[in-house]
Short mmCIF file of C-alpha atoms and ligand atoms in Angstrom, two decimals:
data_model
loop_
_atom_site.label_atom_id
_atom_site.label_comp_id
_atom_site.label_asym_id
_atom_site.label_seq_id
_atom_site.Cartn_x
_atom_site.Cartn_y
_atom_site.Cartn_z
CA MET A 1 277.41 144.34 16.84
CA ASN A 2 277.47 148.08 16.69
CA GLN A 3 276.90 149.72 13.31
CA PHE A 4 280.26 151.42 13.31
CA SER A 5 282.27 148.42 14.34
CA LEU A 6 286.01 148.30 13.71
CA ARG A 7 285.31 146.18 10.65
CA ASN A 8 282.97 148.81 9.15
CA ARG A 9 285.36 151.59 10.11
CA ILE A 10 288.29 149.94 8.32
CA ALA A 11 286.08 149.37 5.25
CA PHE A 12 284.84 152.95 5.42
CA TYR A 13 288.33 154.52 5.62
CA TYR A 14 289.53 152.25 2.87
CA ILE A 15 286.60 153.18 0.66
CA ALA A 16 287.05 156.91 1.33
CA VAL A 17 290.63 156.76 0.08
CA THR A 18 289.74 154.46 -2.80
CA ALA A 19 286.84 156.72 -3.86
CA LEU A 20 289.27 159.59 -4.20
CA LEU A 21 291.83 157.53 -6.12
CA VAL A 22 289.24 156.00 -8.47
CA ALA A 23 287.76 159.47 -9.10
CA VAL A 24 291.22 160.79 -10.02
CA LEU A 25 291.79 157.76 -12.27
CA PHE A 26 288.41 158.15 -14.00
CA PHE A 27 288.98 161.87 -14.58
CA LEU A 28 292.38 161.04 -16.03
CA VAL A 29 290.92 158.43 -18.40
CA TYR A 30 288.16 160.84 -19.44
CA PHE A 31 290.51 163.73 -20.18
CA VAL A 32 293.08 161.55 -21.99
CA VAL A 33 290.34 160.19 -24.31
CA LEU A 34 288.90 163.70 -24.81
CA ASP A 35 292.35 165.04 -25.63
CA THR A 36 293.11 162.16 -28.02
CA VAL A 37 289.81 162.65 -29.89
CA TYR A 38 290.38 166.38 -30.32
CA THR A 39 294.06 165.98 -31.24
CA HIS A 40 293.00 163.47 -33.87
CA LEU A 41 290.39 165.85 -35.30
CA ASP A 42 292.77 168.81 -35.24
CA THR A 43 295.45 166.74 -37.05
CA ASP A 44 292.89 165.87 -39.75
CA LEU A 45 291.97 169.57 -40.04
CA ASP A 46 295.67 170.43 -40.37
CA ALA A 47 296.21 167.81 -43.09
CA GLU A 48 293.22 169.16 -44.97
CA THR A 49 294.50 172.74 -44.67
CA HIS A 50 297.85 171.64 -46.01
CA GLU A 51 296.22 170.03 -49.05
CA ILE A 52 294.05 173.07 -49.81
CA TYR A 53 297.04 175.36 -49.45
CA SER A 54 298.89 173.31 -52.02
CA SER A 55 296.08 173.86 -54.53
CA LEU A 56 295.99 177.62 -53.90
CA VAL A 57 298.12 180.07 -55.89
CA VAL A 58 298.39 183.75 -55.07
CA LEU A 59 298.78 185.96 -58.16
CA ASN A 60 298.77 189.77 -57.85
CA ASP A 61 296.98 189.44 -54.54
CA THR A 62 294.32 187.31 -56.20
CA LEU A 63 293.58 183.73 -55.14
CA ILE A 64 293.68 181.20 -57.96
CA PHE A 65 292.62 177.59 -57.43
CA ALA A 66 295.45 175.81 -59.21
CA ASN A 67 293.92 172.40 -59.25
CA PRO A 68 290.22 172.71 -59.96
CA SER A 69 289.86 168.99 -60.60
CA GLU A 70 290.97 168.19 -57.06
CA TRP A 71 288.61 170.85 -55.75
CA ALA A 72 285.86 169.27 -57.81
CA GLU A 73 286.70 165.93 -56.28
CA ARG A 74 286.41 167.56 -52.91
CA GLU A 75 282.95 168.71 -53.91
CA HIS A 76 281.88 165.06 -53.94
CA GLY A 77 282.42 165.22 -50.23
CA LYS A 78 278.69 165.47 -49.74
CA ILE A 79 278.26 161.73 -50.18
CA GLU A 80 280.94 160.91 -47.64
CA VAL A 81 279.89 159.60 -44.26
CA ASN A 82 282.19 162.08 -42.59
CA PRO A 83 282.21 164.99 -45.00
CA THR A 84 284.77 167.79 -44.83
CA PHE A 85 283.29 171.25 -45.15
CA ILE A 86 285.57 173.78 -46.80
CA GLN A 87 285.02 177.46 -47.38
CA VAL A 88 287.34 180.19 -48.67
CA VAL A 89 286.34 183.71 -47.71
CA ASP A 90 287.82 187.11 -48.67
CA THR A 91 288.81 189.75 -46.13
CA LEU A 92 285.36 191.31 -46.26
CA GLY A 93 283.73 188.00 -45.39
CA HIS A 94 282.40 187.21 -48.89
CA THR A 95 282.59 183.56 -49.82
CA ILE A 96 284.96 183.00 -52.74
CA ARG A 97 284.46 179.28 -52.92
CA LYS A 98 282.99 176.54 -50.77
CA SER A 99 282.54 172.81 -50.96
CA SER A 100 279.21 171.76 -52.41
CA ASN A 101 278.26 169.81 -49.26
CA LEU A 102 277.74 173.21 -47.60
CA ARG A 103 274.96 173.95 -50.12
CA ASP A 104 273.34 177.27 -49.13
CA ILE A 105 274.76 177.41 -45.64
CA SER A 106 278.06 179.00 -44.70
CA LEU A 107 280.65 178.40 -42.07
CA SER A 108 280.90 181.26 -39.58
CA LEU A 109 283.99 183.45 -39.67
CA ASN A 110 285.61 185.73 -37.15
CA THR A 111 287.58 188.28 -39.23
CA LYS A 112 289.16 189.75 -36.10
CA ILE A 113 291.19 186.61 -35.44
CA LYS A 114 294.18 186.47 -37.77
CA ASP A 115 295.95 183.42 -36.32
CA LYS A 116 295.04 179.84 -36.83
CA ILE A 117 292.35 178.73 -34.37
CA TYR A 118 290.43 175.53 -33.66
CA PHE A 119 287.01 175.66 -32.03
CA ASP A 120 283.73 173.78 -31.68
CA ASN A 121 280.79 175.14 -33.64
CA ILE A 122 277.27 174.23 -34.72
CA LEU A 123 276.53 173.77 -38.38
CA SER A 124 272.82 173.53 -39.23
CA GLY A 125 272.11 172.00 -35.85
CA SER A 126 275.03 169.54 -35.83
CA PRO A 127 278.26 169.95 -33.90
CA VAL A 128 281.45 170.46 -35.92
CA ARG A 129 285.12 170.99 -35.14
CA GLN A 130 286.22 174.02 -37.07
CA LEU A 131 289.58 175.45 -38.11
CA GLN A 132 290.05 179.00 -39.30
CA THR A 133 293.29 180.30 -40.77
CA SER A 134 294.23 183.35 -42.80
CA ILE A 135 295.59 183.14 -46.38
CA LEU A 136 298.58 185.45 -46.83
CA ASN A 137 300.42 186.77 -49.87
CA PRO A 138 304.26 186.43 -49.90
CA GLY A 139 304.43 189.93 -48.27
CA GLY A 140 302.38 188.69 -45.30
CA LYS A 141 299.18 190.58 -46.26
CA ILE A 142 295.88 188.81 -45.53
CA LEU A 143 294.04 187.96 -48.74
CA GLY A 144 291.32 185.88 -47.26
CA PHE A 145 290.44 183.08 -44.81
CA LEU A 146 290.26 179.34 -45.14
CA ILE A 147 287.67 177.64 -42.94
CA ILE A 148 287.49 173.89 -42.64
CA ALA A 149 285.03 171.95 -40.50
CA LEU A 150 284.72 168.26 -39.62
CA PRO A 151 281.61 166.68 -38.09
CA LEU A 152 281.93 166.19 -34.30
CA GLU A 153 278.89 164.00 -33.80
CA GLU A 154 280.68 160.64 -33.71
CA SER A 155 283.44 161.85 -31.44
CA GLU A 156 280.85 163.39 -29.15
CA ILE A 157 279.00 160.07 -28.98
CA VAL A 158 282.24 158.32 -28.02
CA ILE A 159 282.92 160.88 -25.27
CA LYS A 160 279.33 160.82 -24.05
CA ASN A 161 279.35 157.03 -23.85
CA LEU A 162 282.64 157.04 -22.02
CA LYS A 163 281.26 159.57 -19.54
CA LEU A 164 278.15 157.45 -19.02
CA VAL A 165 280.19 154.30 -18.46
CA LEU A 166 282.47 156.05 -15.98
CA VAL A 167 279.59 157.66 -14.04
CA ILE A 168 277.71 154.36 -13.79
CA THR A 169 280.78 152.24 -12.94
CA TYR A 170 282.01 154.66 -10.26
CA PRO A 171 279.37 153.88 -7.58
CA ILE A 172 279.25 150.20 -8.59
CA VAL A 173 283.03 149.85 -8.18
CA LEU A 174 282.87 151.65 -4.83
CA ILE A 175 279.99 149.57 -3.47
CA ALA A 176 281.72 146.37 -4.59
CA LEU A 177 285.01 147.50 -3.02
CA PHE A 178 283.20 148.43 0.22
CA PHE A 179 281.79 144.93 0.61
CA ILE A 180 285.06 143.27 -0.38
CA SER A 181 287.05 145.38 2.07
CA ARG A 182 284.44 144.74 4.78
CA LEU A 183 284.83 141.02 4.15
CA ILE A 184 288.64 141.22 4.27
CA ALA A 185 288.56 143.46 7.36
CA GLY A 186 286.15 141.02 9.01
CA LYS A 187 288.47 138.11 8.24
CA SER A 188 291.54 139.95 9.49
CA ILE A 189 289.96 140.91 12.81
CA SER A 190 288.16 137.63 13.41
CA PRO A 191 290.94 136.48 15.82
CA ILE A 192 290.03 139.53 17.95
CA ASN A 193 286.48 138.22 18.23
CA LYS A 194 287.90 134.94 19.52
CA VAL A 195 289.84 136.89 22.14
CA ILE A 196 286.67 138.79 23.13
CA ILE A 197 284.58 135.61 23.45
CA THR A 198 287.16 133.88 25.66
CA ALA A 199 287.83 137.03 27.70
CA GLU A 200 284.09 137.45 28.30
CA ARG A 201 283.87 133.87 29.54
CA ILE A 202 286.59 134.39 32.16
CA THR A 203 285.16 135.34 35.54
CA ASN A 204 286.30 135.19 39.13
CA GLU A 205 285.35 131.50 39.11
CA ASN A 206 287.49 130.35 36.19
CA LEU A 207 290.40 132.79 36.42
CA ASN A 208 292.81 130.00 35.53
CA GLU A 209 291.47 129.86 31.97
CA ARG A 210 293.69 131.48 29.34
CA ILE A 211 293.08 132.74 25.81
CA GLU A 212 294.49 130.46 23.13
CA LEU A 213 297.42 132.10 21.31
CA PRO A 214 296.82 132.66 17.57
CA ARG A 215 299.11 130.87 15.09
CA HIS A 216 300.66 133.97 13.54
CA LYS A 217 303.02 136.03 15.65
CA ASP A 218 301.35 139.34 14.90
CA GLU A 219 299.83 142.18 16.93
CA ILE A 220 296.88 140.00 17.98
CA HIS A 221 299.37 137.41 19.26
CA THR A 222 301.02 140.13 21.36
CA LEU A 223 297.61 141.39 22.55
CA THR A 224 296.62 137.86 23.60
CA GLN A 225 299.92 137.38 25.42
CA THR A 226 299.43 140.71 27.20
CA ILE A 227 295.89 139.79 28.28
CA ASN A 228 297.09 136.37 29.43
CA SER A 229 299.86 137.83 31.56
CA LEU A 230 297.36 140.37 32.94
CA LEU A 231 295.15 137.42 33.88
CA ASP A 232 298.17 135.75 35.53
CA ARG A 233 298.69 138.83 37.67
CA LEU A 234 294.96 139.13 38.42
CA GLN A 235 294.75 135.50 39.43
CA ASP A 236 297.73 136.00 41.67
CA VAL A 237 296.12 138.99 43.39
CA VAL A 238 292.76 137.22 43.76
CA LEU A 239 294.45 134.14 45.22
CA ARG A 240 296.42 136.27 47.64
CA GLU A 241 293.25 138.13 48.65
CA LYS A 242 291.46 134.83 49.22
CA GLN A 243 294.41 133.55 51.23
CA PHE A 244 294.46 136.78 53.23
CA THR A 245 290.76 136.57 54.07
CA ALA A 246 291.16 132.91 55.08
CA ASP A 247 294.21 133.73 57.24
CA ALA A 248 292.53 136.75 58.81
CA SER A 249 289.40 134.83 59.74
CA HIS A 250 291.49 131.94 61.06
CA GLU A 251 293.62 134.29 63.16
CA LEU A 252 290.51 135.96 64.58
CA ARG A 253 288.63 132.74 65.17
CA THR A 254 291.47 131.02 67.07
CA PRO A 255 291.63 133.46 70.04
CA LEU A 256 287.82 133.66 70.06
CA SER A 257 287.51 129.91 70.46
CA ILE A 258 290.25 129.93 73.14
CA ILE A 259 288.34 132.67 75.01
CA LYS A 260 285.06 130.80 74.62
CA GLY A 261 286.64 127.51 75.76
CA THR A 262 288.29 129.11 78.80
CA LEU A 263 285.10 130.86 79.88
CA GLU A 264 283.05 127.68 79.41
CA VAL A 265 285.49 125.75 81.60
CA LEU A 266 285.09 128.43 84.27
CA THR A 267 281.29 128.27 84.22
CA ARG A 268 281.13 124.49 84.48
CA LYS A 269 281.80 124.37 88.25
CA GLN A 270 282.77 126.57 91.12
CA ARG A 271 286.58 127.26 91.22
CA ASP A 272 288.89 128.82 93.75
CA PRO A 273 289.77 132.50 93.22
CA GLN A 274 293.36 131.62 92.23
CA GLN A 275 292.07 129.65 89.22
CA TYR A 276 289.69 132.46 88.23
CA VAL A 277 292.54 134.97 88.18
CA GLU A 278 294.71 132.62 86.13
CA LYS A 279 291.98 131.90 83.51
CA ILE A 280 290.85 135.52 83.30
CA ASN A 281 294.48 136.56 82.72
CA GLN A 282 294.64 134.02 79.88
CA VAL A 283 291.49 135.54 78.40
CA ILE A 284 292.92 139.06 78.77
CA SER A 285 296.11 138.06 76.99
CA GLU A 286 294.05 136.51 74.14
CA VAL A 287 291.97 139.69 73.94
CA ASP A 288 295.23 141.71 73.81
CA ARG A 289 296.50 139.56 70.92
CA MET A 290 293.20 139.94 69.12
CA SER A 291 293.14 143.65 69.68
CA LEU A 292 296.68 143.97 68.26
CA LEU A 293 295.67 141.86 65.27
CA VAL A 294 292.53 143.91 64.64
CA ASP A 295 294.57 147.13 64.91
CA GLN A 296 297.11 145.82 62.40
CA LEU A 297 294.41 144.57 60.02
CA LEU A 298 292.67 147.94 60.10
CA GLU A 299 295.98 149.73 59.59
CA LEU A 300 296.83 147.53 56.63
CA ALA A 301 293.37 147.97 55.12
CA ARG A 302 293.70 151.75 55.51
CA PHE A 303 297.15 151.86 53.86
CA GLU A 304 296.11 149.50 51.08
CA SER A 305 292.87 151.32 50.32
CA GLY A 306 294.74 153.66 47.97
CA LYS A 307 292.96 156.62 49.56
CA ILE A 308 295.92 157.58 51.73
CA ASN A 309 298.46 160.02 50.35
CA PRO A 310 301.76 160.48 52.15
CA ASN A 311 302.35 163.96 53.47
CA LEU A 312 305.96 164.45 52.34
CA ILE A 313 307.87 166.96 54.44
CA GLN A 314 311.44 167.41 55.71
CA PHE A 315 312.13 166.14 59.20
CA ASP A 316 315.02 164.90 61.32
CA LEU A 317 315.29 161.11 61.07
CA LYS A 318 317.53 160.84 64.13
CA SER A 319 314.95 162.41 66.43
CA SER A 320 312.27 160.05 64.98
CA VAL A 321 314.46 157.08 65.97
CA GLN A 322 314.86 158.57 69.45
CA THR A 323 311.08 159.02 69.81
CA ILE A 324 310.49 155.39 68.86
CA TYR A 325 313.20 154.28 71.26
CA GLN A 326 311.42 156.07 74.08
CA ARG A 327 308.21 154.24 73.19
CA LEU A 328 310.00 150.89 73.13
CA GLU A 329 312.35 151.52 76.04
CA LYS A 330 310.48 149.13 78.34
CA ALA A 331 310.80 146.30 75.80
CA PHE A 332 314.53 147.05 75.48
CA THR A 333 314.97 146.90 79.25
CA ASN A 334 312.90 143.70 79.60
CA LYS A 335 315.41 141.88 77.37
CA ASN A 336 318.36 143.79 78.70
CA LEU A 337 319.13 145.19 75.25
CA ILE A 338 321.19 148.27 74.44
CA LEU A 339 320.48 150.64 71.53
CA GLU A 340 323.57 151.93 69.72
CA LEU A 341 322.62 154.94 67.63
CA THR A 342 325.26 156.25 65.21
CA SER A 343 324.25 159.41 63.43
CA GLU A 344 325.17 163.02 62.82
CA GLU A 345 323.47 165.60 65.02
CA LYS A 346 320.56 166.00 62.59
CA VAL A 347 319.80 164.08 59.40
CA PHE A 348 316.95 165.52 57.35
CA VAL A 349 314.89 163.33 55.03
CA THR A 350 311.80 164.07 52.94
CA ALA A 351 309.04 161.60 53.79
CA ASP A 352 305.81 161.30 55.74
CA PRO A 353 306.92 161.53 59.41
CA SER A 354 304.12 159.43 60.91
CA MET A 355 304.37 156.73 58.24
CA THR A 356 308.17 156.66 58.74
CA GLU A 357 307.66 156.27 62.48
CA ILE A 358 305.39 153.24 61.87
CA ILE A 359 308.13 151.72 59.67
CA LEU A 360 310.83 152.37 62.27
CA GLU A 361 308.67 151.10 65.13
CA ASN A 362 307.82 147.84 63.36
CA ILE A 363 311.43 147.10 62.37
CA LEU A 364 312.84 148.12 65.76
CA SER A 365 310.27 146.11 67.70
CA ASN A 366 311.10 143.08 65.51
CA SER A 367 314.78 143.60 66.35
CA ILE A 368 313.85 143.46 70.03
CA LYS A 369 311.49 140.49 69.59
CA TYR A 370 313.97 138.38 67.64
CA SER A 371 317.16 139.42 69.54
CA PHE A 372 318.71 137.15 72.10
CA GLN A 373 318.75 138.28 75.73
CA ASP A 374 321.42 140.86 76.73
CA GLY A 375 322.32 141.94 73.22
CA THR A 376 322.64 145.09 71.20
CA VAL A 377 320.47 146.68 68.54
CA SER A 378 322.34 149.15 66.39
CA VAL A 379 320.89 151.97 64.28
CA LYS A 380 323.23 153.74 61.82
CA ILE A 381 322.09 156.74 59.83
CA ASN A 382 324.30 157.80 56.91
CA ARG A 383 324.00 160.35 54.13
CA GLU A 384 325.36 159.12 50.82
CA ALA A 385 325.19 161.36 47.77
CA GLU A 386 321.46 161.94 47.25
CA GLN A 387 320.36 159.20 49.64
CA THR A 388 319.91 158.75 53.34
CA ILE A 389 320.52 155.23 54.55
CA CYS A 390 319.22 153.93 57.84
CA GLU A 391 320.48 150.49 58.93
CA ILE A 392 318.78 148.68 61.83
CA ALA A 393 320.74 145.62 62.92
CA ASP A 394 320.19 143.04 65.63
CA TYR A 395 322.19 139.98 66.63
CA GLY A 396 319.28 137.59 67.13
CA THR A 397 317.69 134.51 65.59
CA GLY A 398 318.07 135.66 61.97
CA ILE A 399 316.02 134.52 58.98
CA PRO A 400 316.91 131.62 56.64
CA GLU A 401 317.97 132.95 53.23
CA ASN A 402 315.20 131.15 51.31
CA GLN A 403 312.52 132.79 53.48
CA LEU A 404 313.82 136.33 53.15
CA PRO A 405 311.66 137.23 50.09
CA LYS A 406 308.49 136.12 51.90
CA ILE A 407 308.80 138.05 55.15
CA PHE A 408 306.99 141.07 53.69
CA ASP A 409 303.94 138.93 52.78
CA ARG A 410 300.84 139.27 54.90
CA PHE A 411 300.56 136.70 57.71
CA TYR A 412 303.97 135.27 56.91
CA ARG A 413 306.02 134.17 59.90
CA VAL A 414 309.34 132.38 59.66
CA ASP A 415 309.07 128.98 61.27
CA GLU A 416 305.76 129.42 63.05
CA SER A 417 306.62 126.91 65.83
CA ARG A 418 309.92 128.61 66.70
CA ASN A 419 308.24 132.02 66.85
CA SER A 420 305.13 130.83 68.66
CA GLN A 421 306.28 132.34 71.95
CA ILE A 422 306.90 135.69 70.31
CA VAL A 423 303.85 137.94 69.93
CA GLY A 424 303.01 138.70 66.35
CA LYS A 425 300.88 137.63 63.44
CA GLY A 426 303.13 138.33 60.48
CA LEU A 427 301.47 141.62 59.53
CA GLY A 428 304.07 144.15 60.74
CA LEU A 429 306.43 143.88 57.76
CA ALA A 430 303.51 143.84 55.28
CA ILE A 431 302.52 147.24 56.70
CA VAL A 432 306.17 148.39 56.51
CA LYS A 433 306.41 147.38 52.86
CA ARG A 434 303.16 149.11 51.94
CA LEU A 435 304.20 152.36 53.65
CA ALA A 436 307.65 152.24 52.06
CA ASP A 437 306.10 151.79 48.60
CA LEU A 438 303.73 154.69 49.20
CA GLN A 439 306.67 157.01 49.92
CA ASN A 440 309.10 155.57 47.39
CA ILE A 441 311.39 154.32 50.12
CA LYS A 442 313.56 151.29 49.30
CA LEU A 443 313.89 148.38 51.70
CA ASP A 444 316.60 145.77 51.89
CA VAL A 445 317.19 142.93 54.33
CA GLN A 446 320.25 140.80 55.05
CA SER A 447 320.23 138.03 57.59
CA LYS A 448 322.13 135.09 58.99
CA VAL A 449 320.49 132.36 61.03
CA ASN A 450 321.48 132.89 64.68
CA GLY A 451 323.80 135.69 63.49
CA GLY A 452 321.29 138.52 63.28
CA THR A 453 319.33 140.59 60.81
CA THR A 454 319.97 143.98 59.22
CA PHE A 455 317.16 146.01 57.67
CA THR A 456 318.24 148.85 55.39
CA ILE A 457 315.83 151.70 54.74
CA ILE A 458 316.87 153.95 51.83
CA PHE A 459 315.35 157.43 51.53
CA ASN A 460 315.83 159.11 48.16
CA SER A 461 316.50 162.50 49.68
P1 ADP B 501 305.55 139.40 63.26
O1 ADP B 501 304.52 140.21 63.86
O2 ADP B 501 305.29 137.96 63.27
O3 ADP B 501 306.91 139.74 63.76
P2 ADP B 501 306.38 140.67 60.85
O4 ADP B 501 305.63 140.91 59.61
O5 ADP B 501 306.86 141.86 61.59
O6 ADP B 501 305.51 139.75 61.72
O7 ADP B 501 307.62 139.77 60.47
C1 ADP B 501 307.43 138.63 59.67
C2 ADP B 501 308.39 137.52 60.07
O8 ADP B 501 309.72 137.90 59.70
C3 ADP B 501 308.46 137.33 61.55
O9 ADP B 501 307.50 136.40 61.96
C4 ADP B 501 309.86 136.79 61.76
O10 ADP B 501 309.87 135.40 61.57
C5 ADP B 501 310.65 137.43 60.64
N1 ADP B 501 311.43 138.59 61.15
C6 ADP B 501 311.15 139.88 61.04
N2 ADP B 501 312.09 140.65 61.59
C7 ADP B 501 313.02 139.81 62.08
C8 ADP B 501 314.26 139.99 62.75
N3 ADP B 501 314.73 141.20 63.08
N4 ADP B 501 314.95 138.89 63.09
C9 ADP B 501 314.50 137.67 62.78
N5 ADP B 501 313.34 137.42 62.15
C10 ADP B 501 312.61 138.48 61.79
#
């Protein structure tokens, strides 16, 4: 299976989104912990400042340490695990007092900054969190600065560890999620694989096989149903094609064997000229039938090839009917039929003129073929709103209602025995239907047995 299969793609998209979300989450965790640690330290620094302030007294702009004992206690800070470094500095930067844990080192001071500030600093190589604030007399004059520092080492270790854990877990979580999502995606699309396997198995030979419908009525169920109904339609087409080929070869073989048989009979012994003429005429009529059939088959193949595009132009439908009538006049006369044409002087339609003539000729010649002797064939052309309707009616044998839907099928003839005297192979209306479809022309047929048949051709212009 290809590297970037649907399954991998789903897992990949999922992981791309998850990677972003997890990164946001990890950053959030990191910054919340960082903020908490610093807030905690700064609160401690504030509490310390408050305590020192309470032990400081300002007298005549001089700082007096009111509670030396407490200060002394503070000086024991050096033995604490987390010592607090305290330093009081005058405005010139000279140290007035500092906690003994500072020994000979001093906390750095920025005399330019008057407000209270918190910042990270380094004290003899170790990180500290430092607070600097000015000491004011009641008049608001700066008398000195108080600097307090707390060791940062432990907090930094906590933050560093957290960072390490997050950085290591990030790819591990993503890799794990990728495989899990790949597994889930694989499971969710496994019914598709079933569809593929069955679909691959179906060939021309076993077109009746269908894909089993999945249990859940989801998208894959719909997909399977769609493929199955596509297979139904395909099978139908293939069966009809097979039937067509069988019918065509049968129809071609029959006259050929009649011709062969007739000629063989003639060659067997000497006959009188009368018999020769009779048999040769039979052969000619079979050849004529075959020639008509071959013409129709070729015509049908041409129109069904999909390579033919109708040349849609405006032309007068009435004069097309008249042209066809002239072509069929002999057939009309032979059966003593009259054509009644009801139409305005000119009725323009937009269609392919030669295709329309083939349609008209086929329907009109059927009307002649299936009319009774001495009858009438009527053609009415009407314009209705946006449509032009052409009705061709005869008063002949008619078609039984249940057979009406089939008459446009290839090689279909109503009651073969009854029609056997009438020339035709059941291809004319199949050609008509194909040409009508190509031009978007609608066809309708109404019929009554022994009452006649009316074909309606509806042009959408
Ligand atoms: P055919 O060449 O046999 O006439 P068509 O495809 O033209 O073939 O017609 C199919 C069948 O429909 C015909 O065999 C005939 O039974 C029936 N049919 C067509 N037109 C008419 C009609 N005007 N009256 C009665 N039957 C008709």
